[in-house]
């Protein structure tokens, strides 16, 4: 009886594994056709300057709606796009679309607005990254200082290579943010060696900032350290007035989160009002 039970469990496990593998394969197959079928969209989330209480920029976040697999979140499909190399054309599409959107906003009264675009590791180490970004900026007709490239700590594990790429990016005139700061393995010392402009505190450190002293201390320490290195700090995932209060008290420069707005389609962005 026990043996039979065991075998059944084993079969159940197999079926689940097959199901997962099948889903993964289906996503991969659909992903290959997604660009030509025009299934991607960008949503934009405001980045708010906390001194002026006004929107200074937008982060572009990709969305994918597919007939067969439905809505798949970027946390799910970006890793598959990375593995398959599809991230290269998808990433180019993201950059081009968001810079054209920015151009449109600049032409319609939102002059100083900046756009932040996420880069994945495979894009970061792609040999023609720099000319690709340069050409796309020129094609869109915006100044490079309005573009911010977001990378994560894990991409800078190879300090020498990363340093070269980051300096080339700086030379183009774009800004650089370290995204999800605090969740990676890298040491803090590398920060000094890289030409970085902003540090984004990951939302896991913001979550309990108003209720938990040690979480507040972590956030405060990141802010102080960043300021000492001459970096501006952006808090991610700000959802409440209380969290915002703590961040302002510690001179956090900018914030992003549902408290201000969820990511929205481009046409809704100009209508966003910052709560006063
Ligand atoms: P990220 O760059 O750290 O983006 C922030 C994520 O937090 C977004 O999730 C955003 O919708 C979410 N978020 C913003 N405010 C709040 C809040 O107040 N509370 C909570 N709970 N969440 C909040 P999203 O859009 O699902 O994107 C997830 C990740 O996927 C991004 O993390 C980024 O790493 C990646 N990603 C998104 N778009 C792109 C893209 O175009 N290219 C690449 N390479 N990666 C992308
Ligand atoms: Mg980001
Ligand atoms: Mg982040
Ligand atoms: Mg993230």
Coordinates of C-alpha atoms and ligand atoms in Angstrom, one line a residue:
X1 CA 0.0 0.0 0.0
X2 CA 2.8 2.4 1.1
X3 CA 4.7 1.5 -2.0
X4 CA 1.7 2.2 -4.2
X5 CA 1.1 5.5 -2.5
X6 CA 4.8 6.4 -3.0
X7 CA 4.6 5.7 -6.6
X8 CA 1.4 7.8 -7.0
X9 CA 3.2 10.7 -5.3
X10 CA 6.0 10.3 -7.6
X11 CA 3.8 10.3 -10.7
X12 CA 2.0 13.4 -9.4
X13 CA 5.4 15.1 -9.1
X14 CA 6.2 14.1 -12.6
X15 CA 3.0 15.5 -13.9
X16 CA 3.6 18.8 -12.2
X17 CA 7.1 18.9 -13.6
X18 CA 5.9 18.2 -17.1
X19 CA 3.2 20.9 -16.7
X20 CA 5.8 23.5 -15.6
X21 CA 8.2 22.5 -18.4
X22 CA 5.3 22.7 -20.9
X23 CA 4.3 26.1 -19.6
X24 CA 7.8 27.3 -19.9
X25 CA 8.1 26.0 -23.5
X26 CA 4.8 27.6 -24.4
X27 CA 5.9 31.0 -23.0
X28 CA 9.1 30.7 -24.9
X29 CA 7.3 29.8 -28.2
X30 CA 4.9 32.7 -27.8
X31 CA 7.6 35.1 -26.8
X32 CA 9.4 34.4 -30.1
X33 CA 6.4 35.8 -32.0
X34 CA 5.4 38.5 -29.5
X35 CA 7.4 41.4 -31.1
X36 CA 6.1 41.0 -34.6
X37 CA 2.6 40.5 -33.3
X38 CA 2.8 43.7 -31.4
X39 CA 1.9 42.1 -28.1
X40 CA 4.2 44.3 -25.9
X41 CA 3.3 47.6 -24.3
X42 CA 5.1 49.9 -21.9
X43 CA 3.6 51.3 -18.7
X44 CA 5.1 54.3 -17.0
X45 CA 5.5 54.9 -13.3
X46 CA 6.2 58.4 -12.0
X47 CA 9.4 59.2 -10.0
X48 CA 8.7 62.0 -7.6
X49 CA 11.2 64.6 -6.4
X50 CA 10.5 64.8 -2.7
X51 CA 11.8 68.4 -2.2
X52 CA 9.6 69.9 -4.8
X53 CA 6.8 67.4 -4.5
X54 CA 6.6 67.0 -8.3
X55 CA 7.2 64.4 -10.9
X56 CA 10.7 64.5 -12.3
X57 CA 10.6 61.4 -14.4
X58 CA 9.1 58.1 -15.5
X59 CA 10.3 54.5 -15.3
X60 CA 9.3 52.4 -18.3
X61 CA 8.0 48.9 -17.4
X62 CA 7.2 46.3 -20.0
X63 CA 3.8 44.5 -20.2
X64 CA 3.0 41.4 -22.3
X65 CA -0.5 40.3 -23.2
X66 CA -0.7 37.1 -25.3
X67 CA -3.8 35.2 -26.5
X68 CA -2.6 31.8 -25.4
X69 CA -0.7 32.4 -22.2
X70 CA -2.6 35.5 -21.1
X71 CA -0.9 38.2 -19.1
X72 CA 2.7 37.2 -18.1
X73 CA 4.6 39.4 -15.7
X74 CA 8.1 40.7 -16.6
X75 CA 9.6 38.9 -13.6
X76 CA 8.4 35.7 -15.3
X77 CA 9.2 36.3 -19.0
X78 CA 12.3 38.5 -18.8
X79 CA 14.5 35.6 -17.5
X80 CA 13.2 33.5 -20.5
X81 CA 13.9 36.3 -22.9
X82 CA 17.4 36.5 -21.4
X83 CA 18.1 32.8 -21.8
X84 CA 16.9 32.7 -25.4
X85 CA 18.6 36.0 -26.4
X86 CA 15.2 37.5 -27.3
X87 CA 15.9 40.2 -24.7
X88 CA 18.2 41.9 -27.3
X89 CA 15.4 42.8 -29.8
X90 CA 12.9 43.3 -27.0
X91 CA 15.3 45.6 -25.1
X92 CA 15.8 47.7 -28.3
X93 CA 12.1 48.0 -28.7
X94 CA 11.7 49.1 -25.1
X95 CA 14.4 51.8 -25.4
X96 CA 13.1 53.1 -28.8
X97 CA 9.5 53.1 -27.6
X98 CA 10.2 54.9 -24.3
X99 CA 12.4 57.5 -25.9
X100 CA 9.8 58.3 -28.6
X101 CA 7.2 58.6 -25.8
X102 CA 9.6 61.0 -23.9
X103 CA 10.0 63.0 -27.1
X104 CA 6.2 63.3 -27.3
X105 CA 5.9 64.4 -23.7
X106 CA 8.7 67.0 -24.2
X107 CA 6.8 68.4 -27.1
X108 CA 3.6 68.6 -25.1
X109 CA 4.6 70.7 -22.1
X110 CA 6.5 68.2 -19.9
X111 CA 9.9 69.6 -20.9
X112 CA 12.3 68.5 -18.2
X113 CA 10.9 65.0 -17.8
X114 CA 13.4 62.1 -17.6
X115 CA 12.9 58.4 -18.7
X116 CA 14.4 55.4 -16.8
X117 CA 14.9 52.2 -18.8
X118 CA 15.8 48.8 -17.2
X119 CA 18.7 46.9 -18.8
X120 CA 19.1 43.2 -18.3
X121 CA 22.5 41.6 -17.9
X122 CA 22.7 40.1 -21.4
X123 CA 22.0 43.5 -22.9
X124 CA 24.6 45.1 -20.6
X125 CA 27.3 42.9 -21.9
X126 CA 26.2 43.0 -25.6
X127 CA 29.1 44.2 -27.7
X128 CA 27.1 46.8 -29.6
X129 CA 25.2 48.2 -26.5
X130 CA 26.8 51.7 -26.7
X131 CA 26.3 52.3 -30.4
X132 CA 22.7 50.9 -30.1
X133 CA 21.8 53.4 -27.3
X134 CA 23.6 56.2 -29.1
X135 CA 21.6 55.6 -32.4
X136 CA 18.3 55.2 -30.6
X137 CA 18.8 58.5 -28.7
X138 CA 19.6 60.2 -32.0
X139 CA 16.7 58.6 -33.8
X140 CA 14.3 59.8 -31.1
X141 CA 15.8 63.2 -31.1
X142 CA 16.1 63.7 -27.3
X143 CA 19.1 64.8 -25.3
X144 CA 21.0 61.9 -23.6
X145 CA 20.8 63.7 -20.2
X146 CA 17.1 62.9 -20.1
X147 CA 17.8 59.1 -20.2
X148 CA 18.6 57.0 -17.2
X149 CA 19.8 53.4 -17.5
X150 CA 18.9 51.1 -14.6
X151 CA 21.2 48.2 -13.9
X152 CA 21.4 45.9 -10.9
X153 CA 24.3 45.1 -8.6
X154 CA 24.5 41.5 -9.9
X155 CA 25.6 42.9 -13.3
X156 CA 28.7 44.5 -11.8
X157 CA 30.2 41.3 -10.4
X158 CA 32.8 41.5 -13.1
X159 CA 34.1 44.8 -11.8
X160 CA 36.6 45.5 -14.6
X161 CA 34.3 44.9 -17.5
X162 CA 31.4 46.6 -15.8
X163 CA 33.5 49.7 -15.1
X164 CA 34.5 50.0 -18.8
X165 CA 30.9 49.8 -19.9
X166 CA 29.6 52.2 -17.3
X167 CA 32.2 54.8 -18.3
X168 CA 31.3 54.4 -21.9
X169 CA 27.6 55.0 -21.0
X170 CA 28.6 58.1 -19.0
X171 CA 30.5 59.3 -22.0
X172 CA 27.3 59.2 -24.0
X173 CA 25.8 61.6 -21.5
X174 CA 23.2 59.3 -20.0
X175 CA 22.6 58.8 -16.2
X176 CA 23.0 55.5 -14.4
X177 CA 21.0 54.0 -11.6
X178 CA 21.7 51.0 -9.5
X179 CA 18.3 49.3 -9.2
X180 CA 17.1 47.0 -6.3
X181 CA 20.0 48.2 -4.2
X182 CA 20.7 46.0 -1.2
X183 CA 19.5 42.8 -2.6
X184 CA 22.7 41.8 -4.4
X185 CA 25.9 40.3 -3.2
X186 CA 28.3 43.0 -4.2
X187 CA 30.4 45.0 -1.8
X188 CA 29.8 48.7 -1.2
X189 CA 33.4 49.6 -2.1
X190 CA 32.7 49.2 -5.8
X191 CA 30.3 52.0 -5.8
X192 CA 33.2 54.5 -5.6
X193 CA 34.8 53.1 -8.7
X194 CA 31.7 53.3 -10.9
X195 CA 30.3 56.5 -12.4
X196 CA 26.8 56.1 -10.9
X197 CA 24.2 58.9 -10.4
X198 CA 21.4 57.3 -8.5
X199 CA 20.8 54.5 -6.1
X200 CA 17.4 52.9 -5.8
X201 CA 16.6 51.4 -2.4
X202 CA 14.8 48.1 -3.0
X203 CA 11.2 48.0 -1.8
X204 CA 11.8 45.2 0.7
X205 CA 13.7 47.8 2.8
X206 CA 11.0 50.4 2.4
X207 CA 8.1 48.0 3.3
X208 CA 8.4 48.1 7.1
X209 CA 10.3 51.4 7.4
X210 CA 7.5 53.0 9.4
X211 CA 6.9 50.2 11.9
X212 CA 10.3 48.6 12.4
X213 CA 13.3 50.5 13.9
X214 CA 15.9 48.2 12.4
X215 CA 14.4 48.5 8.9
X216 CA 14.4 52.3 9.4
X217 CA 18.1 52.1 10.3
X218 CA 19.0 50.1 7.2
X219 CA 17.3 52.6 5.0
X220 CA 18.8 55.6 6.8
X221 CA 22.3 54.0 6.5
X222 CA 21.8 53.5 2.7
X223 CA 20.7 57.1 2.3
X224 CA 23.7 58.5 4.3
X225 CA 26.2 56.3 2.6
X226 CA 24.8 57.2 -0.9
X227 CA 24.9 61.0 0.0
X228 CA 28.5 60.6 1.2
X229 CA 29.4 59.2 -2.2
X230 CA 27.5 62.0 -4.0
X231 CA 24.6 59.9 -5.2
X232 CA 21.0 60.7 -5.1
X233 CA 18.6 58.2 -3.6
X234 CA 15.3 56.9 -4.9
X235 CA 13.0 54.8 -2.7
X236 CA 11.1 52.1 -4.5
X237 CA 7.7 50.7 -3.5
X238 CA 6.4 53.6 -1.4
X239 CA 2.8 52.7 -0.6
X240 CA 1.9 54.8 2.4
X241 CA 2.0 58.3 3.8
X242 CA 3.9 57.0 6.9
X243 CA 6.7 55.4 4.8
X244 CA 7.0 58.7 2.8
X245 CA 7.3 60.7 6.1
X246 CA 10.2 58.6 7.3
X247 CA 12.0 58.8 3.9
X248 CA 11.5 62.6 3.8
X249 CA 12.8 62.9 7.4
X250 CA 16.0 61.2 6.3
X251 CA 16.4 63.4 3.2
X252 CA 15.7 60.7 0.6
X253 CA 15.7 62.6 -2.7
X254 CA 13.1 60.8 -4.8
X255 CA 10.4 58.2 -4.5
X256 CA 8.3 55.8 -6.6
X257 CA 5.4 53.6 -5.6
X258 CA 1.7 53.0 -5.5
X259 CA 1.3 55.9 -3.0
X260 CA 1.9 58.2 -6.0
X261 CA 0.7 56.0 -8.8
X262 CA 0.9 52.5 -10.3
X263 CA 2.6 52.2 -13.7
X264 CA 0.1 53.5 -16.3
X265 CA -0.1 53.6 -20.1
X266 CA 1.6 56.5 -21.7
X267 CA -1.5 58.5 -22.5
X268 CA -2.6 58.4 -18.8
X269 CA 0.8 59.7 -17.5
X270 CA 0.3 63.4 -18.0
X271 CA -2.9 63.2 -15.9
X272 CA -1.2 61.9 -12.8
X273 CA -1.4 64.3 -9.8
X274 CA 1.1 64.1 -6.9
X275 CA -0.8 64.0 -3.6
X276 CA 0.2 67.2 -1.6
Ligands
LIG1 P1 12.1 47.0 -11.1 O1 12.8 47.7 -12.2 O2 12.7 47.0 -9.8 O3 10.6 47.7 -11.2 C1 9.8 48.0 -10.0 C2 8.7 47.0 -9.9 O4 8.0 47.2 -8.7 C3 7.7 47.0 -11.0 O5 7.2 45.7 -11.2 C4 6.6 47.9 -10.4 O6 5.3 47.7 -11.0 C5 6.6 47.5 -9.0 N1 6.1 48.5 -8.1 C6 6.2 49.8 -8.2 N2 5.7 50.5 -7.1 C7 5.3 49.5 -6.3 C8 4.6 49.5 -5.0 O7 4.4 50.5 -4.4 N3 4.4 48.3 -4.4 C9 4.7 47.1 -5.1 N4 4.3 46.0 -4.4 N5 5.2 47.1 -6.3 C10 5.6 48.2 -6.9 P2 7.0 45.1 -12.7 O8 6.5 46.1 -13.7 O9 6.3 43.8 -12.5 O10 8.5 44.7 -13.1 C11 9.3 43.8 -12.4 C12 10.7 43.8 -12.8 O11 10.8 43.3 -14.2 C13 11.4 45.1 -12.8 O12 11.8 45.5 -11.5 C14 12.5 44.9 -13.8 O13 13.6 44.3 -13.1 C15 11.9 44.0 -14.8 N6 11.5 44.7 -16.0 C16 10.4 45.4 -16.2 N7 10.4 46.0 -17.4 C17 11.6 45.7 -18.0 C18 12.2 46.0 -19.2 O14 11.7 46.8 -20.1 N8 13.4 45.5 -19.4 C19 14.1 44.7 -18.5 N9 15.3 44.2 -18.8 N10 13.5 44.4 -17.3 C20 12.3 44.9 -17.0
LIG2 MG1 13.8 49.4 -12.4
LIG3 MG1 13.7 47.9 -8.5
LIG4 MG1 12.9 44.6 -9.2

